[in-house]
């Protein structure tokens, strides 16, 4: 009887999750159910599984609406009917085709019209839905004659009175209006909840024909879908046989290229992998990825193949990855094995500058009908729930701000707020909108609209209406096409080296960036600012604690910095064992045999699986659940609890003590969702080393490229400071020397026009393009003639020093600009047939104070360039101790003057604490810890220089200062406002700092880790 059920995927309308919807139907003994969400098929595959779990026959369809008005309900007679409706909605969503009032001709779709939208003539597959409250209309002759085409229409949208009120709130949110302003047309009928089928039949008992029509309609529909059938593109060539042949040929060609030694071992591994790839019908997936990478190489792009795909020697041989699995003992089974329940996916990174070009190639090469982005359901977040619900109750902005900023327990307790709390809690996990998965591309064998309607988000690539978990269930595996700035930095550096020095650096040859003595020296002291993944304060501190001087240690460091490993205390224990390899014992032979490289500590996902299988005796199936849990798959984390019982039972059977078993599983659990597989760490380490190699040998080219790729962990100022420390001479933007991006000329680094916050991008590009067409600007007057810029833009350029080539002071240029623009007519720009001589202005001498330029620079680009921040302090004191000597002051108190670079917030049970990163007057970096007691009296007051008093703590070669007191040091007043005392300190507030937040707890101290170092404990 239920032909029109809504889940909460009918966005801002339905109130029931798919699971709740099906469970409620099951509890009432309902045996047939149709899910018809509004303009979407997001939930139909989950719905089918949930229904079949409880013995309900699922029927799938869509409720087609236009501007909140129900046009008709489309129900698929069989699965092909879903595709028909998908194509209708796709045409509407992606091409803007208007939805017609009546349904088009469908082959395998049944249509149900509401009684207020009956077409003049009904087709054979079309019916009229009659609601309980509309039965009295059937006495009218025009409706009575249509009874043979009528079915029962009893929509389901909510289940309780509270959920009905929630539905109203959702409708008010959707309409951006107050609850009190909703009309009956905006909301569903109060009767749209489940009733027993008998009670509905009883209401319609005077119309047995309608009851019979409804039963027949449901009986005639089916929703058959094989979840075991792979939906990805089946063949790269024309057949499986030719795919296998091509992949084998490519693998052996790559084998000869990659391996000049140990060839037989590599060949045996290739043969073994090819056999598994063939058995699992995964050849086409390898070849499609290879094809995309081949195109990338042809275009001269950089890429990194990472994730578990780097465990495969075949992917290494055909160029998808640059990680040799033999070198790092990576086992293929982590990526692909006959026991895996779902195929893996390749993760491939490109530069943020090139990713769209790669995507365009994929859509063109494999056909827009077969390619789409995976969707994702964006839930109402905590703050948005309070803001959106509060708005429907009419709360003013300041009260909404209070609700979003404070935790619930700190809110007022008035009745309105308490009501908001009630509905905010009901909305947990509710989807708010569909969006595009960050990187997941689907390439299907059949047209992708057979499975989903497509939507077109603002980025311009179509998305399916379901998420990656549903895609995986359907055996429609994604290919992750990711982007990052680190690869852009590497590629731009290589290009710049070629341009400035005429040197070709083959950065893809990983041999040059894995064992360089100077690079290893930089690694060991954490001199890695600007380098992908290894430049954060935490990572630089870890590198120093490990004295990381080779690639293998870097691979481990890339994993142990991850939250799961660090939070469990395993990072600290790894550091101890790395520095004291003779001060611990392996507490079981399995740990020594499998984890010797990492001192008996689980560092990688593979380590967890090894211990689960070889120590715990778990099956491959349970090992696969663990693998997914390590990857953060939420559904599998839930299954982790089931695995726990098996693990303890199995360990008991193998004679392990309860204490040893509990400790092993504690370590396993700590990894869930946060650890890297070893190949992923290795991929990151390769890219980190590539960055480091360039930084070591070509520092100016590298730092310029970091700046142009808009950085990494830190703000641009830090990278400019690093360039200066590397010998660069920093020049503020100049209209005759600067490009849009920052450029390098010898040792001169001209900052790009893009860094000027007040300069429009269009004008910045125009300045460069006009100069390239018609030569350098001869004067300010010449510039004004050629560039369509107003006085604000001219002032910005004057104050930053962009006209310093004229030899005139800024004050004089400013007066000249105002005089020139008074009578200048923009329509005459560029029309001069004969170049007029430059008009000279005789002005009185206008003096500028020292440091005026520095304050101009702070205002326009956020930091001083012409001097150091320390030069702008009122004091000449520069500290009693400098970074270069900190190691000598272990456990001693020091006083330092420092410029704040970044601080990271970490909550604790005693209050907030911060970790700070600073530079001293010599430009060297150091780190501080600020505990709650200290912060209560001596808190941060924004960017700038501080006087610090603290105790040095040297932890495995790495000094940190625990701060007891600190005070922000006053800067000189702004010399540009000597006659306006109120403005003399305005600009000081623009001095920046990098502030990051984390919700993680502080890492455990050594005595809190609890990892036994000696096996006699057990």
Short mmCIF file of N, CA, C and O in Angstrom, two decimals, residues 598-696:
data_model
loop_
_atom_site.label_atom_id
_atom_site.label_comp_id
_atom_site.label_asym_id
_atom_site.label_seq_id
_atom_site.Cartn_x
_atom_site.Cartn_y
_atom_site.Cartn_z
N UNK A 598 60.85 -1.84 12.79
CA UNK A 598 60.26 -0.74 13.57
C UNK A 598 60.33 -1.03 15.07
O UNK A 598 59.51 -0.54 15.84
N UNK A 599 61.34 -1.81 15.48
CA UNK A 599 61.64 -2.04 16.89
C UNK A 599 60.49 -2.68 17.66
O UNK A 599 60.27 -2.40 18.84
N UNK A 600 59.72 -3.54 16.97
CA UNK A 600 58.62 -4.23 17.64
C UNK A 600 57.38 -3.40 17.82
O UNK A 600 56.45 -3.78 18.53
N UNK A 601 57.32 -2.23 17.15
CA UNK A 601 56.18 -1.32 17.28
C UNK A 601 55.39 -1.32 15.98
O UNK A 601 55.96 -1.28 14.89
N UNK A 602 54.07 -1.36 16.11
CA UNK A 602 53.23 -1.29 14.91
C UNK A 602 53.20 0.17 14.42
O UNK A 602 52.69 1.05 15.10
N UNK A 603 53.76 0.37 13.25
CA UNK A 603 53.88 1.71 12.68
C UNK A 603 52.99 1.85 11.44
O UNK A 603 52.40 2.90 11.21
N UNK A 604 52.88 0.79 10.67
CA UNK A 604 52.12 0.82 9.42
C UNK A 604 50.87 -0.06 9.53
O UNK A 604 50.81 -0.96 10.38
N UNK A 605 49.92 0.17 8.65
CA UNK A 605 48.73 -0.70 8.60
C UNK A 605 49.14 -2.16 8.40
O UNK A 605 48.54 -3.06 8.99
N UNK A 606 50.14 -2.38 7.56
CA UNK A 606 50.60 -3.75 7.31
C UNK A 606 51.06 -4.42 8.60
O UNK A 606 50.85 -5.62 8.79
N UNK A 607 51.67 -3.64 9.50
CA UNK A 607 52.13 -4.20 10.77
C UNK A 607 50.95 -4.71 11.59
O UNK A 607 51.02 -5.76 12.23
N UNK A 608 49.87 -3.95 11.58
CA UNK A 608 48.69 -4.33 12.33
C UNK A 608 48.13 -5.64 11.80
O UNK A 608 47.78 -6.55 12.56
N UNK A 609 48.07 -5.75 10.47
CA UNK A 609 47.52 -6.96 9.86
C UNK A 609 48.43 -8.16 10.14
O UNK A 609 47.96 -9.26 10.42
N UNK A 610 49.74 -7.93 10.09
CA UNK A 610 50.69 -9.02 10.38
C UNK A 610 50.49 -9.55 11.81
O UNK A 610 50.43 -10.75 12.03
N UNK A 611 50.39 -8.64 12.76
CA UNK A 611 50.22 -9.06 14.15
C UNK A 611 48.87 -9.77 14.33
O UNK A 611 48.77 -10.78 15.03
N UNK A 612 47.83 -9.22 13.70
CA UNK A 612 46.51 -9.83 13.81
C UNK A 612 46.52 -11.26 13.29
O UNK A 612 45.89 -12.16 13.87
N UNK A 613 47.25 -11.48 12.21
CA UNK A 613 47.24 -12.80 11.58
C UNK A 613 48.27 -13.75 12.20
O UNK A 613 47.95 -14.90 12.52
N UNK A 614 49.50 -13.27 12.40
CA UNK A 614 50.56 -14.18 12.86
C UNK A 614 50.61 -14.32 14.38
O UNK A 614 50.99 -15.37 14.91
N UNK A 615 50.22 -13.27 15.09
CA UNK A 615 50.17 -13.35 16.54
C UNK A 615 48.76 -13.77 17.00
O UNK A 615 48.61 -14.65 17.84
N UNK A 616 47.75 -13.12 16.42
CA UNK A 616 46.38 -13.38 16.86
C UNK A 616 45.71 -14.54 16.16
O UNK A 616 44.67 -15.02 16.61
N UNK A 617 46.26 -14.97 15.03
CA UNK A 617 45.67 -16.09 14.32
C UNK A 617 44.35 -15.77 13.63
O UNK A 617 43.54 -16.67 13.36
N UNK A 618 44.10 -14.51 13.35
CA UNK A 618 42.86 -14.14 12.67
C UNK A 618 42.87 -14.63 11.23
O UNK A 618 43.91 -14.77 10.60
N UNK A 619 41.67 -14.82 10.69
CA UNK A 619 41.53 -15.24 9.30
C UNK A 619 41.80 -14.07 8.37
O UNK A 619 41.84 -12.91 8.79
N UNK A 620 41.96 -14.36 7.08
CA UNK A 620 42.15 -13.30 6.08
C UNK A 620 40.93 -12.38 6.04
O UNK A 620 41.06 -11.17 5.82
N UNK A 621 39.74 -12.95 6.26
CA UNK A 621 38.52 -12.13 6.22
C UNK A 621 38.53 -11.10 7.35
O UNK A 621 38.24 -9.92 7.15
N UNK A 622 38.91 -11.55 8.56
CA UNK A 622 39.01 -10.60 9.68
C UNK A 622 40.15 -9.61 9.45
O UNK A 622 40.06 -8.44 9.84
N UNK A 623 41.20 -10.09 8.82
CA UNK A 623 42.31 -9.20 8.48
C UNK A 623 41.87 -8.10 7.54
O UNK A 623 42.31 -6.95 7.63
N UNK A 624 40.93 -8.44 6.64
CA UNK A 624 40.42 -7.44 5.70
C UNK A 624 39.57 -6.40 6.43
O UNK A 624 39.60 -5.21 6.10
N UNK A 625 38.81 -6.86 7.44
CA UNK A 625 38.04 -5.90 8.25
C UNK A 625 38.99 -4.95 8.97
O UNK A 625 38.77 -3.74 9.03
N UNK A 626 40.08 -5.49 9.49
CA UNK A 626 41.08 -4.66 10.13
C UNK A 626 41.67 -3.64 9.15
O UNK A 626 41.85 -2.48 9.48
N UNK A 627 41.97 -4.12 7.95
CA UNK A 627 42.54 -3.23 6.93
C UNK A 627 41.61 -2.05 6.68
O UNK A 627 42.05 -0.90 6.62
N UNK A 628 40.31 -2.32 6.56
CA UNK A 628 39.35 -1.25 6.30
C UNK A 628 39.25 -0.31 7.50
O UNK A 628 39.13 0.90 7.35
N UNK A 629 39.30 -0.88 8.69
CA UNK A 629 39.25 -0.05 9.89
C UNK A 629 40.47 0.86 9.96
O UNK A 629 40.38 2.02 10.34
N UNK A 630 41.63 0.33 9.55
CA UNK A 630 42.84 1.15 9.53
C UNK A 630 42.69 2.31 8.56
O UNK A 630 43.31 3.36 8.70
N UNK A 631 41.85 2.13 7.54
CA UNK A 631 41.67 3.15 6.51
C UNK A 631 40.57 4.14 6.88
O UNK A 631 40.21 5.00 6.08
N UNK A 632 39.98 3.97 8.06
CA UNK A 632 38.95 4.91 8.49
C UNK A 632 37.59 4.63 7.92
O UNK A 632 36.73 5.50 7.88
N UNK A 633 37.34 3.41 7.46
CA UNK A 633 36.02 3.06 6.95
C UNK A 633 35.08 2.90 8.15
O UNK A 633 35.18 1.95 8.91
N UNK A 634 34.15 3.82 8.31
CA UNK A 634 33.33 3.86 9.52
C UNK A 634 32.57 2.56 9.74
O UNK A 634 32.48 2.05 10.85
N UNK A 635 32.04 2.01 8.66
CA UNK A 635 31.25 0.79 8.83
C UNK A 635 32.11 -0.35 9.35
O UNK A 635 31.65 -1.22 10.07
N UNK A 636 33.39 -0.36 8.96
CA UNK A 636 34.27 -1.44 9.40
C UNK A 636 34.80 -1.19 10.80
O UNK A 636 35.14 -2.14 11.51
N UNK A 637 34.88 0.06 11.22
CA UNK A 637 35.28 0.33 12.60
C UNK A 637 34.24 -0.27 13.55
O UNK A 637 34.57 -0.79 14.61
N UNK A 638 32.97 -0.21 13.14
CA UNK A 638 31.93 -0.85 13.94
C UNK A 638 32.19 -2.35 14.02
O UNK A 638 31.97 -2.98 15.06
N UNK A 639 32.65 -2.92 12.93
CA UNK A 639 32.89 -4.36 12.91
C UNK A 639 34.13 -4.75 13.72
O UNK A 639 34.33 -5.91 14.06
N UNK A 640 34.95 -3.75 14.04
CA UNK A 640 36.17 -4.01 14.81
C UNK A 640 35.84 -4.67 16.14
O UNK A 640 36.58 -5.52 16.64
N UNK A 641 34.72 -4.28 16.72
CA UNK A 641 34.32 -4.87 18.00
C UNK A 641 34.04 -6.36 17.87
O UNK A 641 34.31 -7.14 18.79
N UNK A 642 33.50 -6.77 16.72
CA UNK A 642 33.26 -8.19 16.50
C UNK A 642 34.59 -8.94 16.34
O UNK A 642 34.77 -10.05 16.84
N UNK A 643 35.53 -8.28 15.66
CA UNK A 643 36.84 -8.89 15.47
C UNK A 643 37.54 -9.07 16.81
O UNK A 643 38.28 -10.04 17.03
N UNK A 644 37.30 -8.14 17.75
CA UNK A 644 37.98 -8.18 19.05
C UNK A 644 37.73 -9.51 19.76
O UNK A 644 38.67 -10.14 20.28
N UNK A 645 36.47 -9.96 19.76
CA UNK A 645 36.15 -11.22 20.43
C UNK A 645 36.90 -12.38 19.78
O UNK A 645 37.47 -13.24 20.46
N UNK A 646 36.92 -12.40 18.45
CA UNK A 646 37.63 -13.45 17.73
C UNK A 646 39.12 -13.42 18.06
O UNK A 646 39.78 -14.45 18.23
N UNK A 647 39.67 -12.20 18.14
CA UNK A 647 41.09 -12.02 18.41
C UNK A 647 41.46 -12.60 19.79
O UNK A 647 42.42 -13.35 19.93
N UNK A 648 40.66 -12.24 20.80
CA UNK A 648 40.96 -12.72 22.15
C UNK A 648 40.81 -14.24 22.25
O UNK A 648 41.63 -14.91 22.90
N UNK A 649 39.76 -14.78 21.61
CA UNK A 649 39.58 -16.23 21.64
C UNK A 649 40.74 -16.95 20.95
O UNK A 649 41.27 -17.94 21.45
N UNK A 650 41.13 -16.42 19.80
CA UNK A 650 42.20 -17.05 19.03
C UNK A 650 43.52 -16.97 19.79
O UNK A 650 44.30 -17.93 19.82
N UNK A 651 43.78 -15.81 20.40
CA UNK A 651 45.02 -15.65 21.18
C UNK A 651 45.03 -16.62 22.36
O UNK A 651 46.07 -17.20 22.72
N UNK A 652 43.87 -16.80 22.98
CA UNK A 652 43.77 -17.73 24.11
C UNK A 652 44.10 -19.15 23.65
O UNK A 652 44.82 -19.88 24.34
N UNK A 653 43.59 -19.50 22.48
CA UNK A 653 43.85 -20.84 21.95
C UNK A 653 45.33 -21.06 21.64
O UNK A 653 45.82 -22.19 21.65
N UNK A 654 46.02 -19.96 21.32
CA UNK A 654 47.44 -20.08 21.00
C UNK A 654 48.33 -19.93 22.23
O UNK A 654 49.55 -19.89 22.11
N UNK A 655 47.70 -19.80 23.39
CA UNK A 655 48.46 -19.78 24.63
C UNK A 655 48.97 -18.42 25.07
O UNK A 655 49.78 -18.33 25.98
N UNK A 656 48.51 -17.35 24.43
CA UNK A 656 48.96 -16.01 24.85
C UNK A 656 48.25 -15.60 26.13
O UNK A 656 47.06 -15.89 26.31
N UNK A 657 48.94 -14.90 26.99
CA UNK A 657 48.32 -14.41 28.22
C UNK A 657 47.31 -13.32 27.91
O UNK A 657 47.39 -12.64 26.88
N UNK A 658 46.36 -13.14 28.84
CA UNK A 658 45.35 -12.09 28.68
C UNK A 658 46.01 -10.72 28.62
O UNK A 658 45.60 -9.85 27.85
N UNK A 659 47.04 -10.52 29.44
CA UNK A 659 47.71 -9.22 29.49
C UNK A 659 48.39 -8.90 28.17
O UNK A 659 48.30 -7.79 27.65
N UNK A 660 49.10 -9.91 27.62
CA UNK A 660 49.79 -9.70 26.35
C UNK A 660 48.77 -9.46 25.22
O UNK A 660 48.95 -8.58 24.38
N UNK A 661 47.69 -10.23 25.23
CA UNK A 661 46.64 -10.08 24.22
C UNK A 661 45.99 -8.69 24.31
O UNK A 661 45.79 -8.03 23.29
N UNK A 662 45.69 -8.28 25.53
CA UNK A 662 45.05 -6.97 25.72
C UNK A 662 45.95 -5.85 25.22
O UNK A 662 45.49 -4.89 24.59
N UNK A 663 47.26 -5.94 25.50
CA UNK A 663 48.20 -4.91 25.05
C UNK A 663 48.30 -4.88 23.53
O UNK A 663 48.30 -3.81 22.92
N UNK A 664 48.36 -6.07 22.91
CA UNK A 664 48.44 -6.12 21.45
C UNK A 664 47.20 -5.50 20.83
O UNK A 664 47.30 -4.72 19.87
N UNK A 665 46.03 -5.81 21.38
CA UNK A 665 44.81 -5.26 20.78
C UNK A 665 44.66 -3.77 21.07
O UNK A 665 44.12 -3.02 20.26
N UNK A 666 45.18 -3.32 22.22
CA UNK A 666 45.16 -1.87 22.49
C UNK A 666 45.91 -1.12 21.41
O UNK A 666 45.46 -0.08 20.92
N UNK A 667 47.05 -1.65 21.01
CA UNK A 667 47.83 -1.01 19.96
C UNK A 667 47.07 -1.06 18.63
O UNK A 667 47.07 -0.10 17.87
N UNK A 668 46.45 -2.19 18.35
CA UNK A 668 45.67 -2.33 17.11
C UNK A 668 44.56 -1.29 17.07
O UNK A 668 44.38 -0.58 16.07
N UNK A 669 43.80 -1.19 18.16
CA UNK A 669 42.66 -0.26 18.19
C UNK A 669 43.11 1.18 18.00
O UNK A 669 42.41 1.99 17.39
N UNK A 670 44.28 1.53 18.53
CA UNK A 670 44.73 2.92 18.45
C UNK A 670 44.97 3.37 17.02
O UNK A 670 44.99 4.56 16.73
N UNK A 671 45.16 2.41 16.13
CA UNK A 671 45.45 2.75 14.74
C UNK A 671 44.19 3.08 13.95
O UNK A 671 44.27 3.70 12.89
N UNK A 672 43.03 2.63 14.42
CA UNK A 672 41.84 2.65 13.57
C UNK A 672 41.58 4.03 12.98
O UNK A 672 41.35 4.99 13.69
N UNK A 673 41.62 4.10 11.67
CA UNK A 673 41.27 5.31 10.96
C UNK A 673 42.38 6.31 10.78
O UNK A 673 42.20 7.32 10.11
N UNK A 674 43.57 6.07 11.36
CA UNK A 674 44.57 7.13 11.36
C UNK A 674 45.95 6.75 10.85
O UNK A 674 46.84 7.58 10.79
N UNK A 675 46.18 5.49 10.56
CA UNK A 675 47.54 5.10 10.18
C UNK A 675 47.67 5.04 8.66
O UNK A 675 46.69 4.96 7.93
N UNK A 676 48.91 5.07 8.20
CA UNK A 676 49.22 4.91 6.78
C UNK A 676 49.60 3.47 6.50
O UNK A 676 50.17 2.79 7.35
N UNK A 677 49.29 3.03 5.29
CA UNK A 677 49.96 1.81 4.86
C UNK A 677 51.41 2.21 4.52
O UNK A 677 51.70 3.38 4.24
N UNK A 678 52.32 1.25 4.55
CA UNK A 678 53.74 1.55 4.38
C UNK A 678 54.01 2.18 3.02
O UNK A 678 54.82 3.10 2.88
N UNK A 679 53.30 1.68 1.99
CA UNK A 679 53.51 2.21 0.64
C UNK A 679 53.10 3.68 0.56
O UNK A 679 53.72 4.48 -0.15
N UNK A 680 52.06 4.03 1.30
CA UNK A 680 51.61 5.42 1.31
C UNK A 680 52.68 6.30 1.95
O UNK A 680 53.01 7.38 1.43
N UNK A 681 53.23 5.84 3.07
CA UNK A 681 54.31 6.58 3.72
C UNK A 681 55.52 6.70 2.80
O UNK A 681 56.16 7.75 2.74
N UNK A 682 55.80 5.61 2.09
CA UNK A 682 56.94 5.63 1.17
C UNK A 682 56.72 6.63 0.04
O UNK A 682 57.65 7.34 -0.37
N UNK A 683 55.49 6.69 -0.47
CA UNK A 683 55.18 7.65 -1.54
C UNK A 683 55.36 9.07 -1.06
O UNK A 683 55.93 9.92 -1.75
N UNK A 684 54.86 9.35 0.14
CA UNK A 684 55.03 10.68 0.71
C UNK A 684 56.52 10.99 0.91
O UNK A 684 56.98 12.10 0.68
N UNK A 685 57.27 9.97 1.38
CA UNK A 685 58.69 10.18 1.64
C UNK A 685 59.45 10.51 0.36
O UNK A 685 60.36 11.34 0.36
N UNK A 686 59.08 9.85 -0.76
CA UNK A 686 59.73 10.15 -2.04
C UNK A 686 59.50 11.60 -2.43
O UNK A 686 60.42 12.33 -2.80
N UNK A 687 58.24 12.05 -2.32
CA UNK A 687 57.94 13.43 -2.70
C UNK A 687 58.62 14.41 -1.74
O UNK A 687 59.11 15.46 -2.15
N UNK A 688 58.64 14.06 -0.46
CA UNK A 688 59.32 14.91 0.52
C UNK A 688 60.81 15.04 0.16
O UNK A 688 61.39 16.12 0.21
N UNK A 689 61.40 13.93 -0.22
CA UNK A 689 62.83 13.93 -0.56
C UNK A 689 63.09 14.69 -1.85
O UNK A 689 64.11 15.39 -1.99
N UNK A 690 62.18 14.57 -2.80
CA UNK A 690 62.32 15.35 -4.03
C UNK A 690 62.32 16.84 -3.72
O UNK A 690 63.14 17.61 -4.22
N UNK A 691 61.39 17.26 -2.86
CA UNK A 691 61.33 18.66 -2.44
C UNK A 691 62.63 19.06 -1.74
O UNK A 691 63.20 20.12 -2.02
N UNK A 692 63.07 18.20 -0.84
CA UNK A 692 64.28 18.50 -0.07
C UNK A 692 65.51 18.60 -0.96
O UNK A 692 66.35 19.49 -0.79
N UNK A 693 65.63 17.69 -1.92
CA UNK A 693 66.76 17.71 -2.86
C UNK A 693 66.83 19.07 -3.56
O UNK A 693 67.90 19.68 -3.68
N UNK A 694 65.68 19.56 -4.01
CA UNK A 694 65.64 20.85 -4.71
C UNK A 694 65.95 22.00 -3.77
O UNK A 694 66.64 22.95 -4.13
N UNK A 695 65.45 21.90 -2.54
CA UNK A 695 65.72 22.95 -1.55
C UNK A 695 67.21 23.03 -1.23
O UNK A 695 67.78 24.11 -1.08
N UNK A 696 67.85 21.87 -1.13
CA UNK A 696 69.27 21.81 -0.76
C UNK A 696 70.15 22.38 -1.86
O UNK A 696 71.05 23.20 -1.59
#
